[in-house]
Amino acid sequence: MDICIKKYSKNGKFQKKFGKHGKNLNEFESPASLAIPKKIIAIVDEPKKNVLLLGTDFTIKGSINTPEFVRDVCFDKNGNLFITCFADDNQNLVLLYDLNGNLIRRINCKGASDKGALWNCASIAIDSKNELLVAYRYFNLIERYDNKGNHITSFSVPNLPRMSKEKIIGNRFTVPDEILF
């Protein structure tokens, strides 16, 4: 399996690739998400507690270390990077960093579950108002926050269950059994 990041032209022609399978800075175990606002590419390699930052020419610009394993990333209109983590608490679920790796703020997500890190898995996006949207994968819940991290509203999608079904693994762990978002 070719585990790397590939760049294609607008016409679909392959241009170059970066990385290979491995555990070093320029290697990937399981690249899962990326964000490209302008001249920086932020790459999530899910088993790691950092985000790799590349230029569009694939030169390494740095990395941002996080307190928990990273799930998703997106840039706001100011070029700052929102990061969601697999977190047991709402303090480390959504973090905002500048591109120098400085933590700007933690977003205190209202919908974070006390069921554990896997249940708090969320995807994020920035809307046209530069507001953060947080969608929980295993709960029918989407939250909106302003660019200062203040909760604006929460809503659910009609005709979806309130939460994922549960299953028990090894007679000890209760985990989600289906993805809602």
PDB file of N, CA, C and O in Angstrom, residues 17-49:
ATOM      1  N   LYS A  17       4.626  13.354  -4.852  1.00  0.00           N
ATOM      2  CA  LYS A  17       4.132  12.757  -3.623  1.00  0.00           C
ATOM      3  C   LYS A  17       5.097  13.050  -2.493  1.00  0.00           C
ATOM      4  O   LYS A  17       6.255  13.401  -2.706  1.00  0.00           O
ATOM      5  N   PHE A  18       4.579  12.922  -1.261  1.00  0.00           N
ATOM      6  CA  PHE A  18       5.372  13.170  -0.072  1.00  0.00           C
ATOM      7  C   PHE A  18       5.136  12.050   0.927  1.00  0.00           C
ATOM      8  O   PHE A  18       4.009  11.633   1.149  1.00  0.00           O
ATOM      9  N   GLY A  19       6.223  11.583   1.545  1.00  0.00           N
ATOM     10  CA  GLY A  19       6.120  10.625   2.633  1.00  0.00           C
ATOM     11  C   GLY A  19       6.067   9.187   2.186  1.00  0.00           C
ATOM     12  O   GLY A  19       5.988   8.868   1.009  1.00  0.00           O
ATOM     13  N   LYS A  20       6.118   8.337   3.193  1.00  0.00           N
ATOM     14  CA  LYS A  20       6.011   6.892   3.011  1.00  0.00           C
ATOM     15  C   LYS A  20       5.541   6.317   4.331  1.00  0.00           C
ATOM     16  O   LYS A  20       5.364   7.031   5.313  1.00  0.00           O
ATOM     17  N   HIS A  21       5.329   5.016   4.370  1.00  0.00           N
ATOM     18  CA  HIS A  21       4.869   4.376   5.593  1.00  0.00           C
ATOM     19  C   HIS A  21       5.991   4.377   6.632  1.00  0.00           C
ATOM     20  O   HIS A  21       7.136   4.067   6.325  1.00  0.00           O
ATOM     21  N   GLY A  22       5.663   4.764   7.855  1.00  0.00           N
ATOM     22  CA  GLY A  22       6.636   4.768   8.934  1.00  0.00           C
ATOM     23  C   GLY A  22       6.191   5.662  10.079  1.00  0.00           C
ATOM     24  O   GLY A  22       5.075   6.173  10.093  1.00  0.00           O
ATOM     25  N   LYS A  23       7.078   5.869  11.052  1.00  0.00           N
ATOM     26  CA  LYS A  23       6.726   6.618  12.254  1.00  0.00           C
ATOM     27  C   LYS A  23       7.498   7.924  12.421  1.00  0.00           C
ATOM     28  O   LYS A  23       7.315   8.632  13.385  1.00  0.00           O
ATOM     29  N   ASN A  24       8.377   8.270  11.493  1.00  0.00           N
ATOM     30  CA  ASN A  24       9.146   9.499  11.601  1.00  0.00           C
ATOM     31  C   ASN A  24       8.338  10.691  11.117  1.00  0.00           C
ATOM     32  O   ASN A  24       7.230  10.545  10.601  1.00  0.00           O
ATOM     33  N   LEU A  25       8.917  11.897  11.231  1.00  0.00           N
ATOM     34  CA  LEU A  25       8.213  13.128  10.884  1.00  0.00           C
ATOM     35  C   LEU A  25       7.717  13.140   9.446  1.00  0.00           C
ATOM     36  O   LEU A  25       6.627  13.585   9.157  1.00  0.00           O
ATOM     37  N   ASN A  26       8.508  12.647   8.506  1.00  0.00           N
ATOM     38  CA  ASN A  26       8.096  12.661   7.097  1.00  0.00           C
ATOM     39  C   ASN A  26       7.493  11.330   6.654  1.00  0.00           C
ATOM     40  O   ASN A  26       7.481  11.015   5.475  1.00  0.00           O
ATOM     41  N   GLU A  27       6.973  10.565   7.616  1.00  0.00           N
ATOM     42  CA  GLU A  27       6.348   9.270   7.324  1.00  0.00           C
ATOM     43  C   GLU A  27       4.961   9.218   7.956  1.00  0.00           C
ATOM     44  O   GLU A  27       4.661   9.969   8.884  1.00  0.00           O
ATOM     45  N   PHE A  28       4.131   8.323   7.440  1.00  0.00           N
ATOM     46  CA  PHE A  28       2.747   8.221   7.901  1.00  0.00           C
ATOM     47  C   PHE A  28       2.404   6.788   8.286  1.00  0.00           C
ATOM     48  O   PHE A  28       2.840   5.847   7.639  1.00  0.00           O
ATOM     49  N   GLU A  29       1.588   6.677   9.333  1.00  0.00           N
ATOM     50  CA  GLU A  29       1.012   5.381   9.686  1.00  0.00           C
ATOM     51  C   GLU A  29      -0.387   5.262   9.105  1.00  0.00           C
ATOM     52  O   GLU A  29      -0.749   4.245   8.557  1.00  0.00           O
ATOM     53  N   SER A  30      -1.173   6.329   9.247  1.00  0.00           N
ATOM     54  CA  SER A  30      -2.549   6.312   8.762  1.00  0.00           C
ATOM     55  C   SER A  30      -3.030   7.747   8.516  1.00  0.00           C
ATOM     56  O   SER A  30      -3.797   8.284   9.309  1.00  0.00           O
ATOM     57  N   PRO A  31      -2.587   8.383   7.415  1.00  0.00           N
ATOM     58  CA  PRO A  31      -3.057   9.747   7.163  1.00  0.00           C
ATOM     59  C   PRO A  31      -4.572   9.749   6.990  1.00  0.00           C
ATOM     60  O   PRO A  31      -5.112   8.957   6.232  1.00  0.00           O
ATOM     61  N   ALA A  32      -5.248  10.628   7.757  1.00  0.00           N
ATOM     62  CA  ALA A  32      -6.699  10.534   7.820  1.00  0.00           C
ATOM     63  C   ALA A  32      -7.433  11.799   7.414  1.00  0.00           C
ATOM     64  O   ALA A  32      -8.578  11.737   7.012  1.00  0.00           O
ATOM     65  N   SER A  33      -6.791  12.942   7.540  1.00  0.00           N
ATOM     66  CA  SER A  33      -7.472  14.192   7.262  1.00  0.00           C
ATOM     67  C   SER A  33      -6.437  15.234   6.897  1.00  0.00           C
ATOM     68  O   SER A  33      -5.292  15.162   7.341  1.00  0.00           O
ATOM     69  N   LEU A  34      -6.849  16.207   6.077  1.00  0.00           N
ATOM     70  CA  LEU A  34      -5.948  17.310   5.780  1.00  0.00           C
ATOM     71  C   LEU A  34      -6.757  18.562   5.506  1.00  0.00           C
ATOM     72  O   LEU A  34      -7.939  18.510   5.203  1.00  0.00           O
ATOM     73  N   ALA A  35      -6.077  19.705   5.643  1.00  0.00           N
ATOM     74  CA  ALA A  35      -6.695  20.994   5.361  1.00  0.00           C
ATOM     75  C   ALA A  35      -5.679  21.836   4.605  1.00  0.00           C
ATOM     76  O   ALA A  35      -4.494  21.813   4.935  1.00  0.00           O
ATOM     77  N   ILE A  36      -6.149  22.570   3.589  1.00  0.00           N
ATOM     78  CA  ILE A  36      -5.259  23.389   2.769  1.00  0.00           C
ATOM     79  C   ILE A  36      -5.920  24.756   2.580  1.00  0.00           C
ATOM     80  O   ILE A  36      -6.761  24.918   1.703  1.00  0.00           O
ATOM     81  N   PRO A  37      -5.560  25.759   3.382  1.00  0.00           N
ATOM     82  CA  PRO A  37      -6.198  27.059   3.199  1.00  0.00           C
ATOM     83  C   PRO A  37      -5.598  27.854   2.044  1.00  0.00           C
ATOM     84  O   PRO A  37      -6.302  28.355   1.203  1.00  0.00           O
ATOM     85  N   LYS A  38      -4.280  27.948   2.003  1.00  0.00           N
ATOM     86  CA  LYS A  38      -3.599  28.680   0.935  1.00  0.00           C
ATOM     87  C   LYS A  38      -2.259  28.033   0.646  1.00  0.00           C
ATOM     88  O   LYS A  38      -2.130  27.262  -0.264  1.00  0.00           O
ATOM     89  N   LYS A  39      -1.262  28.337   1.443  1.00  0.00           N
ATOM     90  CA  LYS A  39       0.088  27.856   1.166  1.00  0.00           C
ATOM     91  C   LYS A  39       0.595  26.850   2.187  1.00  0.00           C
ATOM     92  O   LYS A  39       1.749  26.469   2.162  1.00  0.00           O
ATOM     93  N   ILE A  40      -0.257  26.423   3.094  1.00  0.00           N
ATOM     94  CA  ILE A  40       0.111  25.440   4.122  1.00  0.00           C
ATOM     95  C   ILE A  40      -0.841  24.256   4.038  1.00  0.00           C
ATOM     96  O   ILE A  40      -2.043  24.426   3.876  1.00  0.00           O
ATOM     97  N   ILE A  41      -0.296  23.061   4.175  1.00  0.00           N
ATOM     98  CA  ILE A  41      -1.100  21.843   4.234  1.00  0.00           C
ATOM     99  C   ILE A  41      -0.944  21.280   5.641  1.00  0.00           C
ATOM    100  O   ILE A  41       0.177  21.049   6.105  1.00  0.00           O
ATOM    101  N   ALA A  42      -2.051  21.087   6.334  1.00  0.00           N
ATOM    102  CA  ALA A  42      -2.043  20.461   7.659  1.00  0.00           C
ATOM    103  C   ALA A  42      -2.509  19.026   7.489  1.00  0.00           C
ATOM    104  O   ALA A  42      -3.584  18.777   6.940  1.00  0.00           O
ATOM    105  N   ILE A  43      -1.709  18.060   7.972  1.00  0.00           N
ATOM    106  CA  ILE A  43      -2.007  16.648   7.772  1.00  0.00           C
ATOM    107  C   ILE A  43      -2.145  15.940   9.114  1.00  0.00           C
ATOM    108  O   ILE A  43      -1.261  16.034   9.967  1.00  0.00           O
ATOM    109  N   VAL A  44      -3.240  15.219   9.258  1.00  0.00           N
ATOM    110  CA  VAL A  44      -3.488  14.401  10.449  1.00  0.00           C
ATOM    111  C   VAL A  44      -3.057  12.970  10.144  1.00  0.00           C
ATOM    112  O   VAL A  44      -3.490  12.384   9.171  1.00  0.00           O
ATOM    113  N   ASP A  45      -2.207  12.430  10.991  1.00  0.00           N
ATOM    114  CA  ASP A  45      -1.830  11.018  10.947  1.00  0.00           C
ATOM    115  C   ASP A  45      -2.383  10.433  12.241  1.00  0.00           C
ATOM    116  O   ASP A  45      -1.778  10.569  13.296  1.00  0.00           O
ATOM    117  N   GLU A  46      -3.580   9.816  12.176  1.00  0.00           N
ATOM    118  CA  GLU A  46      -4.387   9.522  13.364  1.00  0.00           C
ATOM    119  C   GLU A  46      -3.669   8.870  14.538  1.00  0.00           C
ATOM    120  O   GLU A  46      -3.986   9.182  15.666  1.00  0.00           O
ATOM    121  N   PRO A  47      -2.717   7.975  14.355  1.00  0.00           N
ATOM    122  CA  PRO A  47      -2.142   7.396  15.564  1.00  0.00           C
ATOM    123  C   PRO A  47      -1.154   8.319  16.290  1.00  0.00           C
ATOM    124  O   PRO A  47      -0.582   7.937  17.284  1.00  0.00           O
ATOM    125  N   LYS A  48      -0.954   9.537  15.794  1.00  0.00           N
ATOM    126  CA  LYS A  48       0.029  10.443  16.397  1.00  0.00           C
ATOM    127  C   LYS A  48      -0.643  11.593  17.142  1.00  0.00           C
ATOM    128  O   LYS A  48      -1.784  11.936  16.884  1.00  0.00           O
ATOM    129  N   LYS A  49       0.105  12.206  18.045  1.00  0.00           N
ATOM    130  CA  LYS A  49      -0.374  13.355  18.797  1.00  0.00           C
ATOM    131  C   LYS A  49       0.239  14.632  18.238  1.00  0.00           C
ATOM    132  O   LYS A  49       0.758  15.466  18.962  1.00  0.00           O
TER     133      LYS A  49
END
